[in-house]
Coordinates of C-alpha atoms in Angstrom, one line a residue:
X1102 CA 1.4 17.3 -10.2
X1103 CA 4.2 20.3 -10.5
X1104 CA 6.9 17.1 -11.4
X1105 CA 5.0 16.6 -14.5
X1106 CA 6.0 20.1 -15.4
X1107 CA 10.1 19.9 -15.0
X1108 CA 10.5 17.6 -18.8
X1109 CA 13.7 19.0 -18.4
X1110 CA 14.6 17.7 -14.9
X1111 CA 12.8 14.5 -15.9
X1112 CA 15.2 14.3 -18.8
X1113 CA 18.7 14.8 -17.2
X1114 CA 17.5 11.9 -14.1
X1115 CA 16.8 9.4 -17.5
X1116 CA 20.0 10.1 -18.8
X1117 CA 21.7 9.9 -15.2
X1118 CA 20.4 6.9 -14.6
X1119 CA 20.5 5.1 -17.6
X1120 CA 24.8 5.6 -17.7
X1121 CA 24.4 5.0 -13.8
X1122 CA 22.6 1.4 -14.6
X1123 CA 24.8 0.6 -17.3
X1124 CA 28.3 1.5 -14.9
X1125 CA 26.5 -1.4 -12.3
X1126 CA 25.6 -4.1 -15.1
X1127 CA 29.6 -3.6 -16.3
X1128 CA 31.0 -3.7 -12.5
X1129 CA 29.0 -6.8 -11.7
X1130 CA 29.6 -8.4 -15.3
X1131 CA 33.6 -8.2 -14.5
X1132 CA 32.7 -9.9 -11.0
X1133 CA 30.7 -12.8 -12.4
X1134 CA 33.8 -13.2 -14.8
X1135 CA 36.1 -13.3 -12.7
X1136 CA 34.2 -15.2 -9.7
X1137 CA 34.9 -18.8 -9.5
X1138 CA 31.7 -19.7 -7.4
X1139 CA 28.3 -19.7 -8.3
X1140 CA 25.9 -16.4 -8.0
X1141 CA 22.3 -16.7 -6.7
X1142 CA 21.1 -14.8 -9.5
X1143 CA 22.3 -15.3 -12.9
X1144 CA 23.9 -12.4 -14.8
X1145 CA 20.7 -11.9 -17.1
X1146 CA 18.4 -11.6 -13.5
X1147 CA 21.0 -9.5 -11.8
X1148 CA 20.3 -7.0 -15.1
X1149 CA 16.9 -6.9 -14.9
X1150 CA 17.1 -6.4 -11.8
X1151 CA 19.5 -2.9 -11.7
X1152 CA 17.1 -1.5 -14.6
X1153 CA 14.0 -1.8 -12.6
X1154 CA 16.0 -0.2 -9.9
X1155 CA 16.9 2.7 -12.1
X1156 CA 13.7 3.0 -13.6
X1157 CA 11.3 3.1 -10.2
X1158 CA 14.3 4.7 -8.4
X1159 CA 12.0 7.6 -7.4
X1160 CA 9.3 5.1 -6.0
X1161 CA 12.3 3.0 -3.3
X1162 CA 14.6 5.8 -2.4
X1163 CA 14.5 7.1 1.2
X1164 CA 16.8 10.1 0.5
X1165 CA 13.4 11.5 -2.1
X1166 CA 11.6 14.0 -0.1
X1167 CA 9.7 17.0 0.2
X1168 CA 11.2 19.8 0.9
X1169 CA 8.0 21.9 1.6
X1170 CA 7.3 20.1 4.5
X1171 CA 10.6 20.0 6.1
X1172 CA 10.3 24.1 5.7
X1173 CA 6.2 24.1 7.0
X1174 CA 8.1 22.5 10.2
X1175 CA 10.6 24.5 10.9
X1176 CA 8.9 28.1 10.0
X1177 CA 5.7 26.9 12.0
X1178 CA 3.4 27.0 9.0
X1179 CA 2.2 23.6 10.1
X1180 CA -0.2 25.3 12.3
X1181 CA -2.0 25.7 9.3
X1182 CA -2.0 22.5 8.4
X1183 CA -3.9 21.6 11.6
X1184 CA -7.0 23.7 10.5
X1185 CA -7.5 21.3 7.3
X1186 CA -10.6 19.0 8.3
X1187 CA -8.4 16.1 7.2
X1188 CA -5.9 14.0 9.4
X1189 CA -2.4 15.2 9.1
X1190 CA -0.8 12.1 8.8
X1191 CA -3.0 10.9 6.5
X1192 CA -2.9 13.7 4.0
X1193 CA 1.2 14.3 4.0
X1194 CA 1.5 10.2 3.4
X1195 CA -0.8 10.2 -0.1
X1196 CA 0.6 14.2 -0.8
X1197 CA 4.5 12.1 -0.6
X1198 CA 2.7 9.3 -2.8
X1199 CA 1.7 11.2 -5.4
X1200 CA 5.1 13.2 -5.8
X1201 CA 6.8 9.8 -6.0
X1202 CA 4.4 8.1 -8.5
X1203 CA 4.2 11.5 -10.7
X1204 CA 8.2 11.3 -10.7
X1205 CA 8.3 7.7 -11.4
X1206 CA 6.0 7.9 -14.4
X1207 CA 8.0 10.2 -16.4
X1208 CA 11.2 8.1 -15.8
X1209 CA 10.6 4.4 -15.7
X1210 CA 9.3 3.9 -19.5
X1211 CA 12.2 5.7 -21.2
X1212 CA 15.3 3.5 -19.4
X1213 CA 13.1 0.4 -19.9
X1214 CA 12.2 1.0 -23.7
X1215 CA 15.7 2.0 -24.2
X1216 CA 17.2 -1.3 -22.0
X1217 CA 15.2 -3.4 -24.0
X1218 CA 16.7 -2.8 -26.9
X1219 CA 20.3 -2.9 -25.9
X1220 CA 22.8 -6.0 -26.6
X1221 CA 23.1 -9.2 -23.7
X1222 CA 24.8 -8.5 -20.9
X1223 CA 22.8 -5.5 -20.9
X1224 CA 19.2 -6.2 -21.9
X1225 CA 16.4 -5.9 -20.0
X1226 CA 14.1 -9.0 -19.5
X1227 CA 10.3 -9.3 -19.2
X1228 CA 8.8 -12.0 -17.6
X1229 CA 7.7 -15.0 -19.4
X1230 CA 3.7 -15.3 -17.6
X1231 CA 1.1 -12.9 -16.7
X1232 CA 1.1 -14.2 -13.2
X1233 CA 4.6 -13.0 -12.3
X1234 CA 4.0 -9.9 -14.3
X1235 CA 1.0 -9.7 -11.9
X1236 CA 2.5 -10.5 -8.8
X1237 CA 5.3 -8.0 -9.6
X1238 CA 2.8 -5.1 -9.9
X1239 CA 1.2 -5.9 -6.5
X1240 CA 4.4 -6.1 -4.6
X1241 CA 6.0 -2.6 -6.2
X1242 CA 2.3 -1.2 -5.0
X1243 CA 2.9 -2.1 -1.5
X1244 CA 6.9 -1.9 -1.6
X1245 CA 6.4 2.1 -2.4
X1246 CA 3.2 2.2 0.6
X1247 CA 6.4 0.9 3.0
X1248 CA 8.8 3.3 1.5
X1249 CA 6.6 6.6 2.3
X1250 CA 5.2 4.7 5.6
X1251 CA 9.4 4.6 6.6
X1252 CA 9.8 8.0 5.0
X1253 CA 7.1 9.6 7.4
X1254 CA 9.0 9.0 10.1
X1255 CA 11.7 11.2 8.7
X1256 CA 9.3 13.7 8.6
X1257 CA 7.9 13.1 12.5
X1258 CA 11.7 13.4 13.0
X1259 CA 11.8 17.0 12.6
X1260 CA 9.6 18.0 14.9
X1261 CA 12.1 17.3 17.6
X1262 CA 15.2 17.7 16.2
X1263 CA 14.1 20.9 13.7
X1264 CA 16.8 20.5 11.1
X1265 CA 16.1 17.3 8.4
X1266 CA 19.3 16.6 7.6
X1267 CA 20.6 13.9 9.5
X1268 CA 17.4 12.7 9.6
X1269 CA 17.6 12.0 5.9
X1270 CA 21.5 11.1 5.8
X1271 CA 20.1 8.2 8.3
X1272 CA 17.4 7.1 6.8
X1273 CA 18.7 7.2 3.3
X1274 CA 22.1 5.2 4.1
X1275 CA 20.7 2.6 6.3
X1276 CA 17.6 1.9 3.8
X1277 CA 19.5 2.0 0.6
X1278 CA 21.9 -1.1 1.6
X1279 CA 19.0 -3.4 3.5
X1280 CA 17.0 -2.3 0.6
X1281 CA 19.9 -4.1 -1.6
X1282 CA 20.4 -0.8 -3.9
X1283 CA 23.8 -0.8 -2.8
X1284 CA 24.7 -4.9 -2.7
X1285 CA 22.2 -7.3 -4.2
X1286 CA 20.8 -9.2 -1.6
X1287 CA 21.2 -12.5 -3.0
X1288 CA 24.5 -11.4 -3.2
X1289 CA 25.1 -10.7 0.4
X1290 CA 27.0 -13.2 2.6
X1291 CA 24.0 -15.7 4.5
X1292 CA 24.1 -14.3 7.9
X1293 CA 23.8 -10.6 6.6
X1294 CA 20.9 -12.0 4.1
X1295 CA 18.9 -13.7 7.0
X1296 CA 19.6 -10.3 9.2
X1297 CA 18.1 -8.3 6.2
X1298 CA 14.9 -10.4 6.1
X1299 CA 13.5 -9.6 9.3
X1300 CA 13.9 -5.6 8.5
X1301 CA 10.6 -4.2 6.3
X1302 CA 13.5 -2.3 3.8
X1303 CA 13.8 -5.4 1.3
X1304 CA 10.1 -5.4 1.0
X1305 CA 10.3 -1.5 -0.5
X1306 CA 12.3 -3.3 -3.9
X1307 CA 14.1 -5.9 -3.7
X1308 CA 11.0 -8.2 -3.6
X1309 CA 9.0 -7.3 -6.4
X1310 CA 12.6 -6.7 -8.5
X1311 CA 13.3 -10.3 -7.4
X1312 CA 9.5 -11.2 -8.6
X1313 CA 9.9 -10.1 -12.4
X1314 CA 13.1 -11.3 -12.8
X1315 CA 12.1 -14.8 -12.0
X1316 CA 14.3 -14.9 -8.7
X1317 CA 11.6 -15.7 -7.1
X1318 CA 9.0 -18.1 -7.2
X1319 CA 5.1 -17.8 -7.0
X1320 CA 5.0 -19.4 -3.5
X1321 CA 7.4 -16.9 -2.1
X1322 CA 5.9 -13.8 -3.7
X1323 CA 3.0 -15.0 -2.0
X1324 CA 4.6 -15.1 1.3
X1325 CA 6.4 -11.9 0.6
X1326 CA 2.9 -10.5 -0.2
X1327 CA 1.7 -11.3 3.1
X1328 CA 4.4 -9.7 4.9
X1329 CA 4.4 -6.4 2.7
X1330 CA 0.8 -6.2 4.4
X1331 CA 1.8 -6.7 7.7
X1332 CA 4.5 -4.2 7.6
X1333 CA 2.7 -1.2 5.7
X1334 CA 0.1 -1.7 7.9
X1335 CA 2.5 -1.6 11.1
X1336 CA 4.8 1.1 10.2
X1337 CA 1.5 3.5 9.6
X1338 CA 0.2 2.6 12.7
X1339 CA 3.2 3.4 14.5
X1340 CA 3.4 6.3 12.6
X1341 CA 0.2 7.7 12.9
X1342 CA 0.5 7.4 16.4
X1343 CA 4.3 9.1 16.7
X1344 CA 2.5 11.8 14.2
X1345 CA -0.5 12.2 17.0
X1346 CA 2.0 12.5 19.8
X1347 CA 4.6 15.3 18.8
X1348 CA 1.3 17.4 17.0
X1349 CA -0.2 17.2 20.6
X1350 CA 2.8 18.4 22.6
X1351 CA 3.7 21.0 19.4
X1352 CA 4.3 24.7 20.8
X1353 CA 4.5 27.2 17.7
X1354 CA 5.9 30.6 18.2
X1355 CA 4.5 34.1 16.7
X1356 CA 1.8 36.0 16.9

């Protein structure tokens, strides 16, 4: 709970990301303009959707880590960690869940409060029913699960390669653009969109964003549902076991 102390941190990311949101929505306004074909997502949906992505931006991002960890591995202060009669794995996934939701809580309701209130092209939306309201909170639920699930192995990483950094700069590139944060999917040519749906990153943001905005219908978020389960539950399975491996062959120096 230390982010809920750092107002002033909390603060300057609002403001960041509130003028970052509002340089997208005018980029993508002067495309729709200027585009003589049709969009998959209206200009009102394509809103919505770049203020949910600033306001939960802490909850999707891949390059969001934890710095303390990356240092326990390299110093060999994760023999410590070993002693705890608690599964390692385990325990770093919900410790990396709760830094992301504690971050996300002090930043989500100011850019949404504020982007409600703001003039069309630029307002934010809320859905019209409970259900996708509903549906919505489920998916963003699951979408962060996957996002520490992929971030773990970021973490398992590290115990090879001993330095985090291009570990991260991986990670964080290749996410962010399959996770359409860079490129709307439904914006994305067909062949790159059908490539993107078989990787778990979409499922981290762009599904529930997709969801409130009304992108989506009820049938698919169901589907997309189902398939969020399938890959969180994958991705810590495989993780757990990576985890497992390198802690058994792990050789710590000192004395």
């Amino acid at each position: 709970m230390l982010e809920m102390q750092y107002r002033a941190a909390a603060l300057a990311g609002v403001m960041t990301q509130f003028f970052w949101g509002m340089i997208n929505i005018m980029i993508f306004e002067a495309f729709y303009r200027s585009s003589v074909f049709r969009p998959a997502m209206t200009m009102a949906e394509l809103t919505t959707y770049i203020w949910l992505q600033q306001a939960f931006l802490v909850l999707i991002m891949l390059w969001i880590r934890d710095n303390t960890l990356f240092e326990m591995i390299r110093s060999g202060n994760v023999a410590y960690e070993l002693l705890r009669p608690v599964e390692t794995y385990y325990f770093w996934y919900f410790k990396l869940l709760a830094h992301r939701m504690s971050g996300a809580l002090m930043r989500c309701l100011p850019i949404l409060l504020v982007a409600l209130l703001l003039p069309k092209p630029y307002r934010f939306v809320i859905p019209s029913d409970m259900l996708t309201f509903a549906l919505f909170v489920v998916t963003l639920t699951l979408g962060v699960a996957i996002t520490v699930a992929i971030s773990m192995f970021i973490y398992i990483s590290v115990f090879v390669t001993l330095s985090p950094r291009g570990s991260v700069l991986i990670f964080a590139v290749i996410g962010e653009f399959f996770a359409g944060l860079v490129i709307p999917i439904p914006l994305m040519p067909e062949w790159l969109r059908n490539f993107v749906y078989l990787l778990p990153f979409r499922y981290t943001g762009d599904l529930p964003f997709r969801i409130f905005t009304g992108n989506i219908g009820h049938a698919e978020a169901f589907q997309g549902l189902l398939m969020q389960c399938f890959w969180m539950i994958s991705l810590i399975a495989v993780g757990r076991f990576l985890m497992n491996r390198v802690l058994n062959q792990l050789v710590v120096q000192g004395g």
